[in-house]
């Protein structure tokens, strides 16, 4: 039987953690772009668009991410595509992330006082100008802390992709456990690596919130 | 698309789905009850409790909030037995959910407690209430009322998150779906059905929590 040193375990986990980082980035950026498109519909004037986004959010926030991963994995297969795990993982995580980001951002846009809309309209601004020069600059300030905070959920969400066979940190934890028979050490280390990824994000979200709140109180 | 949906297996397998549904509901109920109790204890410690107890609680909350539920579950179910703690799958799932919700609800409830005006404590004391009575009647109940919507969302998130307990073979809804697809090879259909169940469960749970809120805080309804 082979023996594994602590360094062997840690090295393998860290190598796999790269994929957790990559998948998190892809999901967050892709989800952010899709979230923006959905936000446009959600706060727009067309009723059908608003209803669509409402239904979308309800669907993705009201079902487990794990189920969405399974459906993406097996659902894409229905089209006769041989679905690699990374594709299903990326797709499901992007759709899921967008559903949360659009709700966070909608709250931020709506937090801009009604009078700001009226004031900019009275200056003869059109919808796009109002958004570009008055509403969005203020909404973005409010949006930064909760968006950074949500990125923690995305990183943690990537752990579920191990279940459909994407090899990242959690999957590596299972594989290494099966080789070493040391679940306590391995899962402990896996948890610490996730913590090292997530905690700086959580902390900076809190710090940003405190900073931007001070600015917010001034006007 | 020429794919034909095949739900003919339902006649045979609906008891499996039902059993999974019952397990998920049980997990959620027990997990919520003890999880919120743990959350109240954490919130009390962090805002009013003895100073020496605060750092361990902060460490617990930060550790849980910054690691995935799946890893917490694996650590409890696979890791703890090497320390001599043996559990069934169900017990491990409940424990993981309690620990997880305890950390999140602790932070939510703490926000509610810290929004209590200073004068309320003094008012409680001036009515000859003990510190415990003041906490229970004057601080905690209005705090819970304040944060009830946030707490409700968190409970729904924990219920949905419980789907991963199927990975340690706790027999919840997702376990039923895995079981059925491995027998019938109707993967998409079984996950589609169970996803629908989760959606209904989430809607029902949200309504139920709204009802509980009205029951616990009748004054709000009167206003």
mmCIF file of C-alpha atoms in Angstrom, chain B:
data_model
loop_
_atom_site.group_PDB
_atom_site.id
_atom_site.type_symbol
_atom_site.label_atom_id
_atom_site.label_comp_id
_atom_site.label_asym_id
_atom_site.label_seq_id
_atom_site.Cartn_x
_atom_site.Cartn_y
_atom_site.Cartn_z
ATOM 1 C CA UNK B 1 -36.865 16.885 -31.014
ATOM 2 C CA UNK B 2 -38.140 13.325 -31.201
ATOM 3 C CA UNK B 3 -37.738 12.570 -27.517
ATOM 4 C CA UNK B 4 -40.831 11.093 -25.881
ATOM 5 C CA UNK B 5 -41.403 11.650 -22.179
ATOM 6 C CA UNK B 6 -42.018 8.388 -20.411
ATOM 7 C CA UNK B 7 -43.687 8.566 -17.017
ATOM 8 C CA UNK B 8 -45.005 4.996 -17.026
ATOM 9 C CA UNK B 9 -42.760 4.201 -14.052
ATOM 10 C CA UNK B 10 -44.788 6.398 -11.716
ATOM 11 C CA UNK B 11 -47.330 3.660 -11.028
ATOM 12 C CA UNK B 12 -44.586 1.493 -9.605
ATOM 13 C CA UNK B 13 -42.305 4.053 -7.997
ATOM 14 C CA UNK B 14 -44.587 6.649 -6.412
ATOM 15 C CA UNK B 15 -44.099 5.176 -2.900
ATOM 16 C CA UNK B 16 -40.346 5.860 -3.237
ATOM 17 C CA UNK B 17 -41.035 9.479 -4.164
ATOM 18 C CA UNK B 18 -43.495 9.845 -1.287
ATOM 19 C CA UNK B 19 -41.007 8.428 1.186
ATOM 20 C CA UNK B 20 -38.390 10.856 -0.083
ATOM 21 C CA UNK B 21 -40.815 13.740 0.296
ATOM 22 C CA UNK B 22 -41.586 12.753 3.895
ATOM 23 C CA UNK B 23 -37.873 12.523 4.702
ATOM 24 C CA UNK B 24 -37.137 15.959 3.215
ATOM 25 C CA UNK B 25 -40.006 17.469 5.222
ATOM 26 C CA UNK B 26 -38.812 15.763 8.410
ATOM 27 C CA UNK B 27 -35.238 16.931 7.860
ATOM 28 C CA UNK B 28 -36.438 20.474 7.264
ATOM 29 C CA UNK B 29 -38.698 20.559 10.326
ATOM 30 C CA UNK B 30 -36.133 19.149 12.765
ATOM 31 C CA UNK B 31 -33.296 21.091 11.186
ATOM 32 C CA UNK B 32 -35.235 24.356 11.376
ATOM 33 C CA UNK B 33 -36.364 23.907 14.972
ATOM 34 C CA UNK B 34 -32.915 23.115 16.375
ATOM 35 C CA UNK B 35 -31.098 25.318 13.886
ATOM 36 C CA UNK B 36 -33.054 28.432 14.878
ATOM 37 C CA UNK B 37 -32.635 27.523 18.572
ATOM 38 C CA UNK B 38 -28.863 27.318 18.017
ATOM 39 C CA UNK B 39 -29.041 30.586 16.089
ATOM 40 C CA UNK B 40 -30.788 32.321 19.008
ATOM 41 C CA UNK B 41 -28.089 31.024 21.374
ATOM 42 C CA UNK B 42 -25.352 32.332 19.052
ATOM 43 C CA UNK B 43 -27.055 35.686 18.600
ATOM 44 C CA UNK B 44 -27.467 36.074 22.368
ATOM 45 C CA UNK B 45 -23.822 35.211 22.952
ATOM 46 C CA UNK B 46 -22.523 37.628 20.342
ATOM 47 C CA UNK B 47 -24.619 40.607 21.381
ATOM 48 C CA UNK B 48 -25.291 40.151 25.121
ATOM 49 C CA UNK B 49 -23.418 37.069 26.328
ATOM 50 C CA UNK B 50 -20.112 36.763 28.222
ATOM 51 C CA UNK B 51 -17.135 38.177 26.333
ATOM 52 C CA UNK B 52 -14.973 35.054 26.525
ATOM 53 C CA UNK B 53 -17.639 33.076 24.670
ATOM 54 C CA UNK B 54 -17.770 35.455 21.722
ATOM 55 C CA UNK B 55 -14.575 34.526 19.794
ATOM 56 C CA UNK B 56 -15.503 30.817 19.529
ATOM 57 C CA UNK B 57 -18.979 31.749 18.286
ATOM 58 C CA UNK B 58 -17.533 34.173 15.719
ATOM 59 C CA UNK B 59 -15.129 31.450 14.525
ATOM 60 C CA UNK B 60 -17.986 28.957 14.219
ATOM 61 C CA UNK B 61 -20.180 31.353 12.269
ATOM 62 C CA UNK B 62 -17.402 32.424 9.890
ATOM 63 C CA UNK B 63 -16.239 28.848 9.304
ATOM 64 C CA UNK B 64 -19.726 27.598 8.439
ATOM 65 C CA UNK B 65 -20.693 30.572 6.308
ATOM 66 C CA UNK B 66 -17.534 30.310 4.216
ATOM 67 C CA UNK B 67 -17.522 26.578 3.432
ATOM 68 C CA UNK B 68 -19.947 24.561 1.247
ATOM 69 C CA UNK B 69 -22.734 22.598 2.936
ATOM 70 C CA UNK B 70 -21.627 19.483 1.022
ATOM 71 C CA UNK B 71 -18.184 19.550 2.659
ATOM 72 C CA UNK B 72 -19.711 20.147 6.114
ATOM 73 C CA UNK B 73 -21.898 17.114 5.510
ATOM 74 C CA UNK B 74 -18.976 14.940 4.360
ATOM 75 C CA UNK B 75 -16.869 16.076 7.284
ATOM 76 C CA UNK B 76 -19.601 15.109 9.746
ATOM 77 C CA UNK B 77 -20.550 11.838 8.112
ATOM 78 C CA UNK B 78 -17.160 10.542 6.931
ATOM 79 C CA UNK B 79 -14.736 12.505 9.106
ATOM 80 C CA UNK B 80 -16.233 12.312 12.587
ATOM 81 C CA UNK B 81 -16.422 8.480 12.751
ATOM 82 C CA UNK B 82 -12.610 8.439 12.860
ATOM 83 C CA UNK B 83 -12.970 10.275 16.192
ATOM 84 C CA UNK B 84 -15.348 7.554 17.340
ATOM 85 C CA UNK B 85 -18.633 9.394 16.641
ATOM 86 C CA UNK B 86 -20.946 7.071 14.718
ATOM 87 C CA UNK B 87 -24.196 8.307 13.190
ATOM 88 C CA UNK B 88 -26.880 7.132 10.813
ATOM 89 C CA UNK B 89 -27.248 8.999 7.517
ATOM 90 C CA UNK B 90 -30.376 10.736 8.785
ATOM 91 C CA UNK B 91 -28.713 11.858 11.999
ATOM 92 C CA UNK B 92 -25.689 13.181 10.132
ATOM 93 C CA UNK B 93 -27.964 15.053 7.702
ATOM 94 C CA UNK B 94 -29.937 16.634 10.553
ATOM 95 C CA UNK B 95 -26.771 17.557 12.421
ATOM 96 C CA UNK B 96 -25.266 19.190 9.326
ATOM 97 C CA UNK B 97 -28.462 21.167 8.691
ATOM 98 C CA UNK B 98 -28.685 22.320 12.324
ATOM 99 C CA UNK B 99 -25.051 23.445 12.348
ATOM 100 C CA UNK B 100 -25.476 25.200 8.995
ATOM 101 C CA UNK B 101 -28.729 26.996 9.825
ATOM 102 C CA UNK B 102 -27.424 27.813 13.310
ATOM 103 C CA UNK B 103 -24.619 29.919 11.840
ATOM 104 C CA UNK B 104 -26.768 31.736 9.266
ATOM 105 C CA UNK B 105 -29.785 32.336 11.493
ATOM 106 C CA UNK B 106 -27.438 33.454 14.287
ATOM 107 C CA UNK B 107 -26.231 36.330 12.106
ATOM 108 C CA UNK B 108 -29.754 37.227 11.014
ATOM 109 C CA UNK B 109 -31.166 37.186 14.555
ATOM 110 C CA UNK B 110 -28.197 39.150 15.877
ATOM 111 C CA UNK B 111 -29.036 41.946 13.447
ATOM 112 C CA UNK B 112 -32.563 41.949 14.890
ATOM 113 C CA UNK B 113 -31.325 42.031 18.493
ATOM 114 C CA UNK B 114 -28.852 44.822 17.823
ATOM 115 C CA UNK B 115 -31.612 46.960 16.359
ATOM 116 C CA UNK B 116 -33.328 46.955 19.776
ATOM 117 C CA UNK B 117 -33.244 50.469 21.277
ATOM 118 C CA UNK B 118 -31.183 50.728 24.505
ATOM 119 C CA UNK B 119 -34.214 52.113 26.351
ATOM 120 C CA UNK B 120 -36.070 48.824 25.936
ATOM 121 C CA UNK B 121 -33.559 47.039 28.191
ATOM 122 C CA UNK B 122 -33.909 49.787 30.797
ATOM 123 C CA UNK B 123 -37.690 49.692 30.508
ATOM 124 C CA UNK B 124 -37.619 45.949 31.087
ATOM 125 C CA UNK B 125 -35.404 46.363 34.141
ATOM 126 C CA UNK B 126 -37.611 49.104 35.535
ATOM 127 C CA UNK B 127 -40.554 46.691 35.424
ATOM 128 C CA UNK B 128 -38.555 44.402 37.739
ATOM 129 C CA UNK B 129 -38.043 41.837 35.005
ATOM 130 C CA UNK B 130 -35.002 39.616 35.348
ATOM 131 C CA UNK B 131 -32.372 39.732 32.603
ATOM 132 C CA UNK B 132 -33.747 36.517 31.169
ATOM 133 C CA UNK B 133 -37.341 37.798 31.159
ATOM 134 C CA UNK B 134 -36.230 41.038 29.537
ATOM 135 C CA UNK B 135 -34.375 39.110 26.863
ATOM 136 C CA UNK B 136 -37.270 36.761 26.189
ATOM 137 C CA UNK B 137 -40.177 39.216 26.161
ATOM 138 C CA UNK B 138 -38.655 42.594 25.366
ATOM 139 C CA UNK B 139 -35.677 41.811 23.122
ATOM 140 C CA UNK B 140 -36.060 38.451 21.423
ATOM 141 C CA UNK B 141 -39.682 38.456 20.285
ATOM 142 C CA UNK B 142 -39.565 41.891 18.597
ATOM 143 C CA UNK B 143 -36.153 40.987 17.146
ATOM 144 C CA UNK B 144 -37.562 37.820 15.599
ATOM 145 C CA UNK B 145 -40.510 39.791 14.301
ATOM 146 C CA UNK B 146 -38.162 42.287 12.649
ATOM 147 C CA UNK B 147 -36.079 39.664 10.864
ATOM 148 C CA UNK B 148 -38.795 37.084 10.191
ATOM 149 C CA UNK B 149 -38.820 37.567 6.391
ATOM 150 C CA UNK B 150 -35.020 37.150 6.179
ATOM 151 C CA UNK B 151 -35.135 34.112 8.462
ATOM 152 C CA UNK B 152 -37.909 32.577 6.364
ATOM 153 C CA UNK B 153 -35.828 32.912 3.173
ATOM 154 C CA UNK B 154 -32.873 31.309 4.913
ATOM 155 C CA UNK B 155 -35.018 28.359 6.032
ATOM 156 C CA UNK B 156 -36.206 27.859 2.440
ATOM 157 C CA UNK B 157 -32.562 27.995 1.263
ATOM 158 C CA UNK B 158 -31.629 25.321 3.820
ATOM 159 C CA UNK B 159 -34.552 23.138 2.705
ATOM 160 C CA UNK B 160 -33.404 23.377 -0.927
ATOM 161 C CA UNK B 161 -29.804 22.827 0.134
ATOM 162 C CA UNK B 162 -30.860 19.592 1.833
ATOM 163 C CA UNK B 163 -30.951 17.995 -1.636
ATOM 164 C CA UNK B 164 -27.263 17.140 -1.218
ATOM 165 C CA UNK B 165 -27.894 14.843 1.775
ATOM 166 C CA UNK B 166 -28.697 12.215 -0.853
ATOM 167 C CA UNK B 167 -24.919 12.056 -1.331
ATOM 168 C CA UNK B 168 -24.489 10.320 2.028
ATOM 169 C CA UNK B 169 -27.484 8.110 1.177
ATOM 170 C CA UNK B 170 -30.024 9.849 3.396
ATOM 171 C CA UNK B 171 -33.233 8.912 1.605
ATOM 172 C CA UNK B 172 -34.684 12.300 0.675
ATOM 173 C CA UNK B 173 -36.406 13.437 -2.545
ATOM 174 C CA UNK B 174 -33.144 13.586 -4.486
ATOM 175 C CA UNK B 175 -32.220 10.118 -3.291
ATOM 176 C CA UNK B 176 -35.560 8.909 -4.651
ATOM 177 C CA UNK B 177 -34.804 10.557 -8.011
ATOM 178 C CA UNK B 178 -31.364 8.928 -8.173
ATOM 179 C CA UNK B 179 -32.863 5.586 -7.230
ATOM 180 C CA UNK B 180 -35.590 5.784 -9.856
ATOM 181 C CA UNK B 181 -33.298 6.897 -12.660
ATOM 182 C CA UNK B 182 -30.886 4.071 -11.887
ATOM 183 C CA UNK B 183 -33.744 1.545 -12.189
ATOM 184 C CA UNK B 184 -35.702 2.979 -15.110
ATOM 185 C CA UNK B 185 -32.998 4.912 -17.029
ATOM 186 C CA UNK B 186 -35.528 7.767 -17.224
ATOM 187 C CA UNK B 187 -33.113 10.315 -15.787
ATOM 188 C CA UNK B 188 -34.592 13.508 -17.172
ATOM 189 C CA UNK B 189 -38.164 12.569 -16.258
ATOM 190 C CA UNK B 190 -37.360 11.622 -12.671
ATOM 191 C CA UNK B 191 -35.308 14.785 -12.026
ATOM 192 C CA UNK B 192 -37.943 16.888 -13.753
ATOM 193 C CA UNK B 193 -40.653 15.478 -11.474
ATOM 194 C CA UNK B 194 -38.617 15.904 -8.291
ATOM 195 C CA UNK B 195 -37.569 19.434 -9.260
ATOM 196 C CA UNK B 196 -41.279 20.236 -9.511
ATOM 197 C CA UNK B 197 -41.788 18.736 -6.061
ATOM 198 C CA UNK B 198 -39.064 20.944 -4.608
ATOM 199 C CA UNK B 199 -40.642 23.994 -6.216
ATOM 200 C CA UNK B 200 -44.028 23.173 -4.677
ATOM 201 C CA UNK B 201 -42.361 22.435 -1.350
ATOM 202 C CA UNK B 202 -40.567 25.798 -1.428
ATOM 203 C CA UNK B 203 -43.826 27.648 -2.147
ATOM 204 C CA UNK B 204 -45.661 25.704 0.593
ATOM 205 C CA UNK B 205 -42.864 26.284 3.093
ATOM 206 C CA UNK B 206 -42.872 30.021 2.384
ATOM 207 C CA UNK B 207 -46.661 30.152 2.989
ATOM 208 C CA UNK B 208 -46.331 28.047 6.147
ATOM 209 C CA UNK B 209 -43.629 30.340 7.521
ATOM 210 C CA UNK B 210 -45.796 33.360 6.788
ATOM 211 C CA UNK B 211 -48.560 31.643 8.785
ATOM 212 C CA UNK B 212 -46.197 30.875 11.658
ATOM 213 C CA UNK B 213 -45.100 34.504 11.611
ATOM 214 C CA UNK B 214 -48.686 35.705 11.938
ATOM 215 C CA UNK B 215 -49.215 33.264 14.815
ATOM 216 C CA UNK B 216 -46.036 34.224 16.681
ATOM 217 C CA UNK B 217 -46.414 37.963 16.180
ATOM 218 C CA UNK B 218 -50.160 38.694 16.285
ATOM 219 C CA UNK B 219 -49.626 42.367 17.083
ATOM 220 C CA UNK B 220 -48.158 43.013 13.666
ATOM 221 C CA UNK B 221 -51.293 41.662 11.966
ATOM 222 C CA UNK B 222 -53.483 43.927 14.105
ATOM 223 C CA UNK B 223 -51.584 47.040 13.097
#
